[in-house]
Amino acid sequence: MAINKARLRHIHFWFAPIMFFPLLLTAITGSLFQVAVATGKAEQYLWLLDFHRGKFGRINLEIVYPLLNAFGVLMLVITGIIMWLQIRHKVRRRH
């Protein structure tokens, strides 16, 4: 099954900036909360877990936020690997 390279790059191009903020937020809040746990101040920073899980004030995405993060990461990984393999295939063909 041939994969249209332009379409694949287009999907990757649009998913990357969309997924940047949620993944960065998840990584930062998770890391900061682990620092709070290590210093024994976890109770004071429970609000970090709300952001980490997808609860943003009145907007509660706790049910879908992890699924959206996982879907986004999987799409970026799959499209990235396919593009990488296509480039490697071209390099091998030239040698």
Coordinates of N, CA and C in Angstrom, one line a residue:
M1 N 0.8 -1.2 0.0 CA 0.0 0.0 0.0 C 0.9 1.2 0.0
A2 N 0.8 2.0 -1.0 CA 1.6 3.2 -1.1 C 1.0 4.3 -0.3
I3 N 1.8 5.1 0.4 CA 1.4 6.2 1.2 C 1.8 7.5 0.5
N4 N 0.8 8.3 0.3 CA 1.0 9.6 -0.3 C 1.9 10.5 0.6
K5 N 3.1 10.8 0.2 CA 4.1 11.5 1.0 C 3.7 12.9 1.4
A6 N 3.1 13.5 0.4 CA 2.6 14.9 0.7 C 1.5 14.9 1.7
R7 N 0.6 14.0 1.7 CA -0.5 13.9 2.6 C 0.0 13.5 4.0
L8 N 1.0 12.6 4.1 CA 1.6 12.2 5.3 C 2.2 13.4 6.0
R9 N 3.0 14.2 5.2 CA 3.7 15.3 5.8 C 2.7 16.4 6.2
H10 N 1.6 16.5 5.5 CA 0.5 17.5 5.8 C -0.1 17.1 7.2
I11 N -0.4 15.8 7.4 CA -1.0 15.4 8.7 C 0.0 15.6 9.8
H12 N 1.3 15.3 9.6 CA 2.3 15.5 10.6 C 2.5 17.0 10.9
F13 N 2.5 17.8 9.8 CA 2.6 19.2 9.9 C 1.5 19.9 10.8
W14 N 0.3 19.4 10.7 CA -0.8 19.9 11.4 C -0.9 19.4 12.8
F15 N -0.6 18.1 13.0 CA -0.7 17.5 14.4 C 0.4 18.0 15.3
A16 N 1.6 18.3 14.8 CA 2.7 18.7 15.7 C 2.4 19.9 16.5
P17 N 2.0 21.1 15.9 CA 1.8 22.2 16.7 C 0.6 22.1 17.6
I18 N -0.4 21.3 17.2 CA -1.6 21.2 18.0 C -1.3 20.4 19.2
M19 N -0.4 19.4 19.1 CA -0.1 18.5 20.2 C 1.0 19.1 21.1
F20 N 1.7 20.1 20.7 CA 2.8 20.7 21.4 C 2.4 21.1 22.8
F21 N 1.4 22.0 22.9 CA 1.0 22.6 24.2 C 0.5 21.5 25.2
P22 N -0.5 20.6 24.8 CA -0.9 19.6 25.8 C 0.2 18.7 26.3
L23 N 1.1 18.3 25.4 CA 2.1 17.4 25.8 C 3.1 18.1 26.7
L24 N 3.4 19.4 26.4 CA 4.3 20.2 27.2 C 3.7 20.4 28.6
L25 N 2.4 20.7 28.6 CA 1.7 21.0 29.9 C 1.7 19.7 30.7
T26 N 1.5 18.6 30.1 CA 1.4 17.3 30.8 C 2.8 16.9 31.4
A27 N 3.8 17.1 30.6 CA 5.2 16.8 31.0 C 5.6 17.8 32.2
I28 N 5.4 19.1 32.1 CA 5.8 20.0 33.1 C 5.1 19.8 34.4
T29 N 3.7 19.7 34.3 CA 3.0 19.5 35.5 C 3.3 18.2 36.2
G30 N 3.5 17.1 35.4 CA 3.8 15.8 36.0 C 5.2 15.9 36.7
S31 N 6.1 16.5 36.1 CA 7.5 16.7 36.7 C 7.5 17.5 37.9
L32 N 6.8 18.7 37.8 CA 6.7 19.6 39.0 C 6.0 18.9 40.2
F33 N 5.0 18.1 39.9 CA 4.3 17.4 41.0 C 5.2 16.4 41.6
Q34 N 6.0 15.7 40.8 CA 7.0 14.7 41.4 C 8.0 15.4 42.2
V35 N 8.4 16.6 41.9 CA 9.4 17.4 42.7 C 8.7 17.7 44.0
A36 N 7.4 18.1 44.0 CA 6.7 18.4 45.2 C 6.5 17.2 46.1
V37 N 6.3 16.0 45.5 CA 6.2 14.8 46.3 C 7.6 14.5 46.9
A38 N 8.7 14.6 46.2 CA 10.0 14.4 46.7 C 10.4 15.3 47.8
T39 N 9.9 16.5 47.8 CA 10.2 17.5 48.9 C 9.2 17.4 50.0
G40 N 8.2 16.5 49.9 CA 7.2 16.4 51.0 C 6.1 17.5 51.0
K41 N 5.9 18.2 49.9 CA 4.9 19.2 49.8 C 3.8 19.0 48.8
A42 N 3.5 17.7 48.6 CA 2.5 17.3 47.6 C 1.2 17.9 47.9
E43 N 0.8 18.0 49.1 CA -0.6 18.5 49.5 C -0.7 19.9 49.0
Q44 N 0.3 20.7 49.0 CA 0.2 22.1 48.6 C 0.1 22.3 47.1
Y45 N 0.5 21.3 46.4 CA 0.5 21.4 44.9 C -0.4 20.4 44.2
L46 N -1.5 20.1 44.9 CA -2.5 19.2 44.2 C -3.1 19.8 43.0
W47 N -3.1 21.1 42.9 CA -3.7 21.8 41.8 C -2.9 21.5 40.5
L48 N -1.6 21.1 40.6 CA -0.9 20.7 39.5 C -1.5 19.4 38.9
L49 N -2.0 18.5 39.7 CA -2.6 17.3 39.2 C -3.8 17.6 38.4
D50 N -4.6 18.6 38.8 CA -5.8 19.0 38.0 C -5.4 19.3 36.6
F51 N -4.4 20.2 36.4 CA -3.9 20.5 35.1 C -3.3 19.3 34.4
H52 N -2.6 18.5 35.1 CA -2.0 17.3 34.5 C -3.0 16.3 34.0
R53 N -4.2 16.3 34.6 CA -5.2 15.3 34.2 C -6.2 15.9 33.2
G54 N -6.1 17.2 33.0 CA -7.0 17.9 32.0 C -8.2 18.6 32.6
K55 N -8.1 19.0 33.9 CA -9.1 19.8 34.5 C -8.6 21.3 34.5
F56 N -9.3 22.1 33.7 CA -8.8 23.5 33.5 C -10.0 24.4 34.0
G57 N -10.1 24.5 35.3 CA -11.1 25.4 35.9 C -12.5 24.8 35.6
R58 N -13.3 25.6 34.9 CA -14.7 25.1 34.6 C -14.7 24.0 33.5
I59 N -13.6 24.0 32.7 CA -13.5 23.0 31.6 C -12.9 21.8 32.1
N60 N -13.6 20.7 32.2 CA -13.2 19.4 32.7 C -13.1 18.4 31.6
L61 N -11.8 18.2 31.2 CA -11.6 17.2 30.1 C -10.9 15.9 30.6
E62 N -11.1 15.7 31.9 CA -10.4 14.5 32.5 C -10.7 13.2 31.9
I63 N -11.8 13.0 31.3 CA -12.2 11.8 30.7 C -11.5 11.6 29.3
V64 N -11.4 12.7 28.5 CA -10.9 12.6 27.2 C -9.4 13.1 27.0
Y65 N -9.0 13.9 28.0 CA -7.6 14.5 27.8 C -6.5 13.4 27.7
P66 N -6.5 12.4 28.5 CA -5.4 11.4 28.3 C -5.6 10.6 26.9
L67 N -6.8 10.4 26.5 CA -7.0 9.7 25.2 C -6.6 10.6 24.1
L68 N -6.9 11.9 24.2 CA -6.4 12.9 23.1 C -4.9 13.0 23.1
N69 N -4.3 13.0 24.2 CA -2.8 13.1 24.3 C -2.2 11.8 23.7
A70 N -2.8 10.7 24.0 CA -2.3 9.4 23.5 C -2.5 9.3 22.0
F71 N -3.7 9.7 21.5 CA -3.9 9.6 20.1 C -3.0 10.6 19.3
G72 N -2.8 11.8 19.9 CA -1.9 12.7 19.2 C -0.5 12.2 19.1
V73 N 0.0 11.7 20.2 CA 1.4 11.2 20.3 C 1.5 10.0 19.3
L74 N 0.6 9.1 19.3 CA 0.6 8.0 18.4 C 0.6 8.4 16.9
M75 N -0.2 9.4 16.6 CA -0.3 9.9 15.2 C 1.1 10.5 14.8
L76 N 1.7 11.3 15.7 CA 3.0 11.9 15.4 C 4.1 10.8 15.3
V77 N 4.0 9.8 16.2 CA 5.0 8.8 16.1 C 4.9 8.0 14.8
I78 N 3.7 7.6 14.5 CA 3.5 6.8 13.3 C 3.8 7.6 12.0
T79 N 3.4 8.8 11.9 CA 3.7 9.6 10.7 C 5.2 9.9 10.7
G80 N 5.8 10.2 11.8 CA 7.2 10.4 11.8 C 8.1 9.2 11.4
I81 N 7.7 8.1 11.9 CA 8.4 6.8 11.6 C 8.3 6.5 10.1
I82 N 7.1 6.6 9.6 CA 6.8 6.4 8.2 C 7.7 7.3 7.3
M83 N 7.7 8.6 7.7 CA 8.5 9.5 6.9 C 10.0 9.2 7.0
W84 N 10.4 8.8 8.2 CA 11.8 8.5 8.4 C 12.2 7.2 7.6
L85 N 11.3 6.2 7.6 CA 11.6 5.0 6.8 C 11.6 5.3 5.3
Q86 N 10.8 6.2 4.8 CA 10.8 6.6 3.4 C 12.1 7.3 3.1
I87 N 12.6 8.1 3.9 CA 13.9 8.8 3.7 C 15.0 7.8 3.7
R88 N 15.0 6.9 4.6 CA 16.1 5.8 4.7 C 16.0 5.0 3.5
H89 N 14.8 4.7 3.0 CA 14.7 3.8 1.8 C 15.3 4.5 0.6
K90 N 15.1 5.8 0.5 CA 15.7 6.6 -0.6 C 17.3 6.6 -0.5
V91 N 17.8 6.7 0.7 CA 19.3 6.7 0.9 C 19.8 5.4 0.5
R92 N 19.2 4.3 0.9 CA 19.7 3.0 0.6 C 19.7 2.7 -0.9
R93 N 18.7 3.2 -1.6 CA 18.5 3.0 -3.0 C 19.7 3.7 -3.8
R94 N 20.1 4.8 -3.3 CA 21.2 5.6 -3.9 C 22.6 4.9 -3.8
H95 N 22.7 4.1 -2.8 CA 24.1 3.5 -2.5 C 24.2 2.2 -3.2

